[in-house]
XYZ file of C-alpha atoms in Angstrom:
373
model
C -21.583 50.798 0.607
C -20.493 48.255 -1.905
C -19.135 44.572 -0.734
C -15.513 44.663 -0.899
C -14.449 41.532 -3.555
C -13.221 38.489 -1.959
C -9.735 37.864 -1.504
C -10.218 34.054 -1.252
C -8.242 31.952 -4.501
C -11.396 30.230 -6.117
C -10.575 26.839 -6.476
C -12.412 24.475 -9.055
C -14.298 21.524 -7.367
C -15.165 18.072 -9.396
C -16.914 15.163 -8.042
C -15.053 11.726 -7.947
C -15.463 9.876 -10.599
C -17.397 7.439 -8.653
C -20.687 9.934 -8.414
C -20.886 8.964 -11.981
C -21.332 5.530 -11.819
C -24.086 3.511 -11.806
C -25.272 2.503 -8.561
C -24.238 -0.974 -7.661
C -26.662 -3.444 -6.318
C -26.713 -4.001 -2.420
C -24.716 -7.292 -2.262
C -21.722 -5.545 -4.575
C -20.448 -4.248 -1.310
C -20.722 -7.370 0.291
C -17.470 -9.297 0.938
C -15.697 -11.217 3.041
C -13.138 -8.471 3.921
C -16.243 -6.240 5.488
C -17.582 -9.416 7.237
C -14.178 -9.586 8.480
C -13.408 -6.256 9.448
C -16.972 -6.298 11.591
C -15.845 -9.329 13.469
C -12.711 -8.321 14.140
C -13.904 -5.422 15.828
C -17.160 -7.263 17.876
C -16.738 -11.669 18.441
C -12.717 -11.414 17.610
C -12.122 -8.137 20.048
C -11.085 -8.744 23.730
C -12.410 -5.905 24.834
C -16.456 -7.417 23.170
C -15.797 -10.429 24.565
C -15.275 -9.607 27.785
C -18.300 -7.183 27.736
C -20.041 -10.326 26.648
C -18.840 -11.467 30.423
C -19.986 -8.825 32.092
C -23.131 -8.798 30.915
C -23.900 -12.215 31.805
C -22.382 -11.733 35.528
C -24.968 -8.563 35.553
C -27.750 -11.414 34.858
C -26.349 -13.048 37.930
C -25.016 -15.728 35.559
C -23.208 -18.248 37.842
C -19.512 -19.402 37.194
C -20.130 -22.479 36.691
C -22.646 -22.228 33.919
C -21.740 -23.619 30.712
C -22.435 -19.975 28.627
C -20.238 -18.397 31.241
C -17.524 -20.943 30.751
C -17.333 -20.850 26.783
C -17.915 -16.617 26.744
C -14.791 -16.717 29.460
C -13.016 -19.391 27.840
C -12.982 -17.312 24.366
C -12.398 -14.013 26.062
C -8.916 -15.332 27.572
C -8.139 -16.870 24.497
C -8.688 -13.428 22.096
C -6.951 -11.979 24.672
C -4.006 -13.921 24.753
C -4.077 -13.898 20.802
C -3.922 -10.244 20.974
C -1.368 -10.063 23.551
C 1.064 -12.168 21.091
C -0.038 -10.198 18.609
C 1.568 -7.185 20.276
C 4.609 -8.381 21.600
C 5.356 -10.726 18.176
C 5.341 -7.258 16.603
C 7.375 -5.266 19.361
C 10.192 -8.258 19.243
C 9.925 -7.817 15.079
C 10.612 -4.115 14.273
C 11.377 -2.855 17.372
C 9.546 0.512 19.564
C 8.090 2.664 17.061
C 9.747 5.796 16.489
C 8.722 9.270 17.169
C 7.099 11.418 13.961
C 6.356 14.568 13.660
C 5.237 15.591 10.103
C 6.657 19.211 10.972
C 9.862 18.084 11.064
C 9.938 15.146 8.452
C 11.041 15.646 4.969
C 8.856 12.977 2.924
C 9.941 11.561 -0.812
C 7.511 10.188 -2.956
C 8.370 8.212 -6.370
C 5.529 8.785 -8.753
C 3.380 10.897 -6.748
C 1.105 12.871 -9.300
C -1.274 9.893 -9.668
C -2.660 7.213 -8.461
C -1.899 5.722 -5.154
C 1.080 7.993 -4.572
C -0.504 10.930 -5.897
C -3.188 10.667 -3.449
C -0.212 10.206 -0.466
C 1.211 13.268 -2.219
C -2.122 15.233 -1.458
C -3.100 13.620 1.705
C 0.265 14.879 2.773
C 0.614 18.209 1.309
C -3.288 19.149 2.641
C -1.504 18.466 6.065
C 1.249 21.194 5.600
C 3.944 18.524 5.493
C 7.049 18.885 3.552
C 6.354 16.776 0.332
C 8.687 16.002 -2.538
C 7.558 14.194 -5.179
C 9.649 12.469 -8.215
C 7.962 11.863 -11.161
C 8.490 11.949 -14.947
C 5.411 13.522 -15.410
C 6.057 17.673 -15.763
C 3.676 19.848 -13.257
C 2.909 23.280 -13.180
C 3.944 25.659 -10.277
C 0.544 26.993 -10.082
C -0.887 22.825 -9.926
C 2.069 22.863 -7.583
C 1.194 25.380 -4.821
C -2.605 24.554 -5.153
C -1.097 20.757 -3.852
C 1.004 22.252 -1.731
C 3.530 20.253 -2.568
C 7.394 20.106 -4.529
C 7.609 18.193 -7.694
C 11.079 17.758 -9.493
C 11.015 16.400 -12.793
C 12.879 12.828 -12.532
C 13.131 9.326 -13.935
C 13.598 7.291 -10.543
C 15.218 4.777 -12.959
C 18.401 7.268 -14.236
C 20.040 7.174 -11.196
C 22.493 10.205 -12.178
C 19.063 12.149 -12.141
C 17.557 11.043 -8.641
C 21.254 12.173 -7.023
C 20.785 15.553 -8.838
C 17.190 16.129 -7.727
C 18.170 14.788 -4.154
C 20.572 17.548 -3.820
C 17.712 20.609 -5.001
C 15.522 18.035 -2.496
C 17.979 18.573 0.363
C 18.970 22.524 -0.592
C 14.937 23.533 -1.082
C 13.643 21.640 2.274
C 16.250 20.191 4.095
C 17.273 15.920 4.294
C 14.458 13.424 3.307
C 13.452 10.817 6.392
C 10.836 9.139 4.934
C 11.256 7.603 1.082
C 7.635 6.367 -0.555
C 9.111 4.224 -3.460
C 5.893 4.086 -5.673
C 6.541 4.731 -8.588
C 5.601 1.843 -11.262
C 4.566 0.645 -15.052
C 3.236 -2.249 -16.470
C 3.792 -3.502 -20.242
C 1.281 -6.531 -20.449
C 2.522 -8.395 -23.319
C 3.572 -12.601 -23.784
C 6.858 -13.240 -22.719
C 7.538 -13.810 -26.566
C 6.075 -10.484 -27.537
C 8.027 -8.429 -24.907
C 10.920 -6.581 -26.339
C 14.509 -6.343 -24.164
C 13.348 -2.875 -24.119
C 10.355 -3.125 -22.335
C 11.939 -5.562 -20.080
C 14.128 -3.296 -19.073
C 12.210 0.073 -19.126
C 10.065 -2.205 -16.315
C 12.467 -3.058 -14.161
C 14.188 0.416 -14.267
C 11.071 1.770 -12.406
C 9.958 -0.775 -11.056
C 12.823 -2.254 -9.550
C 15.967 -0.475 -9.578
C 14.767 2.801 -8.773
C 14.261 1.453 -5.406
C 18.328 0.896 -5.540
C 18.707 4.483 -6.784
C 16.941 6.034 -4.265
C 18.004 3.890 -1.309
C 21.231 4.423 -2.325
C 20.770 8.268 -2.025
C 18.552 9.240 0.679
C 19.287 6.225 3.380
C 22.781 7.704 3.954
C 20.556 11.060 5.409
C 18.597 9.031 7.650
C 21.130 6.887 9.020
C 22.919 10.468 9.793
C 20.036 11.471 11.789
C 19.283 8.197 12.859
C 15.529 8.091 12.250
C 13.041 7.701 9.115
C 11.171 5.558 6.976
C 10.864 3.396 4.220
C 8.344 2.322 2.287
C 8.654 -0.097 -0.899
C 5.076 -0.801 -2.654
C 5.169 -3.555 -4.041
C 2.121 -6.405 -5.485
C 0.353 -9.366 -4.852
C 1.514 -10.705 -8.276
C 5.026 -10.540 -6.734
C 4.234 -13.828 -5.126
C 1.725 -15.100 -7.665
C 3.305 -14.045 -11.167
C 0.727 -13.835 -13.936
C 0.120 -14.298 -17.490
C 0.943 -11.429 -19.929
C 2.448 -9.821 -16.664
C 5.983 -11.648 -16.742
C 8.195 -8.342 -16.348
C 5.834 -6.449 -14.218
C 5.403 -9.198 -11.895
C 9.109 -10.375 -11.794
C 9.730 -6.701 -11.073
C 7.359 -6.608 -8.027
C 9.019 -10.175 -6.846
C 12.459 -8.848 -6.247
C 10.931 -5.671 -4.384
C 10.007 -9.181 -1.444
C 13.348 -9.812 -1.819
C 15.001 -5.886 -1.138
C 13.068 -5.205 1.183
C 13.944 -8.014 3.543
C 17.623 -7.553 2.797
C 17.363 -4.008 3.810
C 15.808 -4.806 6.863
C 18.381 -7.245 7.384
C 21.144 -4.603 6.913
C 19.362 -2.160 9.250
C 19.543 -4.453 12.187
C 23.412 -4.771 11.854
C 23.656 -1.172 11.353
C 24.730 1.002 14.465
C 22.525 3.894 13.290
C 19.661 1.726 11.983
C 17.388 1.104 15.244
C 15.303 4.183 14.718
C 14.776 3.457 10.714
C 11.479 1.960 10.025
C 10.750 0.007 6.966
C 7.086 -1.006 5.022
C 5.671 -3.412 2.494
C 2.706 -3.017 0.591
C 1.686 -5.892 -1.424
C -2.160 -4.741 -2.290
C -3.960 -7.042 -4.912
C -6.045 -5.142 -7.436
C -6.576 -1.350 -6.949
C -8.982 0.936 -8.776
C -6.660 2.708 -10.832
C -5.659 3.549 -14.200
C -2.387 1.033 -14.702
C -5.081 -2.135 -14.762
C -8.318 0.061 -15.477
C -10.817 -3.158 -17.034
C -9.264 -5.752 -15.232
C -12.412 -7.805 -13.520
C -11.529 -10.058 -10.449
C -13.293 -13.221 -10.967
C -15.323 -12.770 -7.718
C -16.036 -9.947 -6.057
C -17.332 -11.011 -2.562
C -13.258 -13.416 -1.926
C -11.556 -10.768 -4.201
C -12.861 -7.097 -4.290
C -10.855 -4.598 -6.305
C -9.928 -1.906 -3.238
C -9.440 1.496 -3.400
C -6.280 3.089 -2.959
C -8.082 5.785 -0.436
C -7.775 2.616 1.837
C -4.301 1.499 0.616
C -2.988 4.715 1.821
C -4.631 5.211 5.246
C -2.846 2.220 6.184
C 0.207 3.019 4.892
C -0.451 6.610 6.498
C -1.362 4.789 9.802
C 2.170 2.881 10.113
C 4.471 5.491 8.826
C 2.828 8.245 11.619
C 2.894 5.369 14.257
C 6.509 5.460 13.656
C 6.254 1.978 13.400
C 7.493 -0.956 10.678
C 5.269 -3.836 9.526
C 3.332 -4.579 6.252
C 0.093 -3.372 4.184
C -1.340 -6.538 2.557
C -4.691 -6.385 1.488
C -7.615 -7.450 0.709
C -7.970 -10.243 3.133
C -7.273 -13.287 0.235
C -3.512 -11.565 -0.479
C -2.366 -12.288 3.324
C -2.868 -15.742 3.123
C -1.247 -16.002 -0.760
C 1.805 -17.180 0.474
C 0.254 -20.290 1.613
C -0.717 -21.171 -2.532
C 3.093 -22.228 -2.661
C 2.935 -24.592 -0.700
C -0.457 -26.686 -1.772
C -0.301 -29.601 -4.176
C 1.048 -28.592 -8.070
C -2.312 -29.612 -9.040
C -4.444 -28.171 -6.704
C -2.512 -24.993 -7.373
C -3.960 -25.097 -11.259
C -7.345 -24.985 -10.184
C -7.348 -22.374 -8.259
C -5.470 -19.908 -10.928
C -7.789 -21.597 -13.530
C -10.728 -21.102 -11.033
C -9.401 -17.356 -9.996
C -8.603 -16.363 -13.362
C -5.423 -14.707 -12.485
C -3.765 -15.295 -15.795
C -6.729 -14.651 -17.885
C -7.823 -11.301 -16.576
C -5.219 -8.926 -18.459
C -6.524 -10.629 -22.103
C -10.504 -10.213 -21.373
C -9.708 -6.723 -20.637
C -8.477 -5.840 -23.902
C -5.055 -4.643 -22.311
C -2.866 -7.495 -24.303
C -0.687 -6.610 -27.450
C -0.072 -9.379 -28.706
C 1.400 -10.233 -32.156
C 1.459 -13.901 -32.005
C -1.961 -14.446 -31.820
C -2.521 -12.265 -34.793
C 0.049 -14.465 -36.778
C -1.861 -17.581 -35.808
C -5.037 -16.034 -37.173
C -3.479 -14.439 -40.267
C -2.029 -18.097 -40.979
């Protein structure tokens, strides 16, 4: 009897770019975000600390001891850091909301790469109902491999994100949760940068954000539940050499998104309506491909696998808050603040507005003048 042929659709498989790499050496993967992420999770848990108490009462550890004084003393007080933790972030955004991916209709801005093309995926692997927005044409075969809905769309015409919202809304019903990723960067000198890169930039960058907002919010606050999320960038707060329009752009996303959440709280219909920020530094992908940090242990370049499982963990929580990461951007906000001078060092030091020129990713046509002359 001959084997009947195999119904199953071959699909291609390719290794991650990462298999071919060099190996890096041990301490590469050494940084302060791991060491923090370990201690978070053993010394800075409650629930290790007061293990930490048992075990010493098992030893028949008196009370009064001095190790069974300090091992209490920082068990109540992780504790009661963690308890604030928790209800600082109920009083905030509010009881998380209930998702269920069957029934949510998700929008993502730029999803065939990158960061929101792996969303996009991650998503459509899942059977959820993705739509994704991009000017980028796919195929319908690339399409139903993804299994996921692309439309063809500048996010920055907004005539074109209401006419794709309505084939969005006819094809799988009304959008409650809006990824606004899509972005560009032109690194040029403020001098070299034409109006119409400035405003190509801030068309996707920036006011597609209106566009779609504009467009899809109305459906959620009809059904009184979804979820926004606005990725935005580190350089938002820092700004950067040879980045002036991208990081301008990614400053007034700060600025939207805590107006809309603003709005939402005075909104009858807004309770349910959960809103996220993502300000990542560095990520591996193409848009700064080359771009070294200047130390890889305080600043590691992360991946945007982890970008998006937090962003994935908030948004299926139901819940609001922000993605900031790795551990240096949290803490960025506190550079405006320090002494003028003290702030030069450390962008001299951190090489923030150095970085896009050693890379090679700089057009620039004054410094070619100044040679030629």
């Amino acid at each position: 009897m001959e084997p009947r042929e195999s119904k199953l659709r071959p699909i291609p498989a390719q290794f991650p770019k990462s298999f071919t790499k060099p190996d890096e050496p041990w301490h590469h993967y050494l940084t302060l975000d791991l060491i923090v992420y370990v201690l978070s999770y053993t010394l800075f848990h409650p629930w290790t600390c007061w293990i930490l108490v048992l075990c010493l009462r098992a030893q028949y550890t008196p009370y009064g001891n001095i190790e069974m004084r300090i091992a209490m003393a920082w068990a109540m007080l992780m504790s009661g850091i963690g308890i604030f933790g928790i209800f600082s972030d109920r009083f905030a955004y509010g009881r998380p909301r209930e998702v269920d991916l069957s029934e949510e209709v998700i929008v993502i801005t730029g999803g065939v790469e990158g960061l929101g093309g792996l969303l996009a995926d991650t998503y459509g692997m899942r059977h959820a109902n993705v739509a994704v927005l991009d000017t980028k044409k796919v195929s319908d075969e690339e399409s139903e491999e993804r299994g996921v809905l692309f439309y063809q769309c500048d996010v920055g015409d907004a005539e074109q994100v209401e006419r794709v919202a309505r084939e969005i809304v006819e094809d799988l019903g009304p959008p409650t949760i809006l990824i606004n990723n899509a972005g560009i960067v032109r690194p040029k000198s403020i001098l070299d940068t034409t109006a119409s890169d400035v405003e190509q930039v801030f068309r996707t960058n920036t006011l597609s954000h209106f566009h779609t907002l504009r467009t899809f919010l109305p459906h959620m606050l009809e059904s009184r539940r979804g979820t926004i999320v606005t990725i935005s960038s580190v350089l938002g707060h820092l700004g950067a050499a040879h980045l002036s329009s991208y990081a301008a752009s990614k400053a007034a996303l700060h600025a939207l998104h805590h107006s809309l959440r603003a709005e939402l709280a005075q909104h009858p219909h807004g309770a349910d309506i959960k809103t996220i920020l993502v300000s990542p530094g560095q990520m591996s992908t193409k848009m700064f491909e080359g771009v070294k940090t200047p130390s890889n242990f305080l600043a590691p370049v992360i991946a945007p696998t982890d970008v998006a499982k937090e962003i994935l963990r908030l948004v299926e929580r139901g819940e609001s808050g922000e993605v900031v990461m790795p551990l240096y951007a949290r803490w960025i906000s506190v550079f405006g603040v320090l002494p003028a001078g003290v702030q030069k060092v450390v962008r001299r030091l951190s090489g923030v507005d150095t970085a896009i020129q050693r890379a090679g990713l700089v057009k620039e046509k004054m410094v070619a003048a100044e040679k030629s002359g």
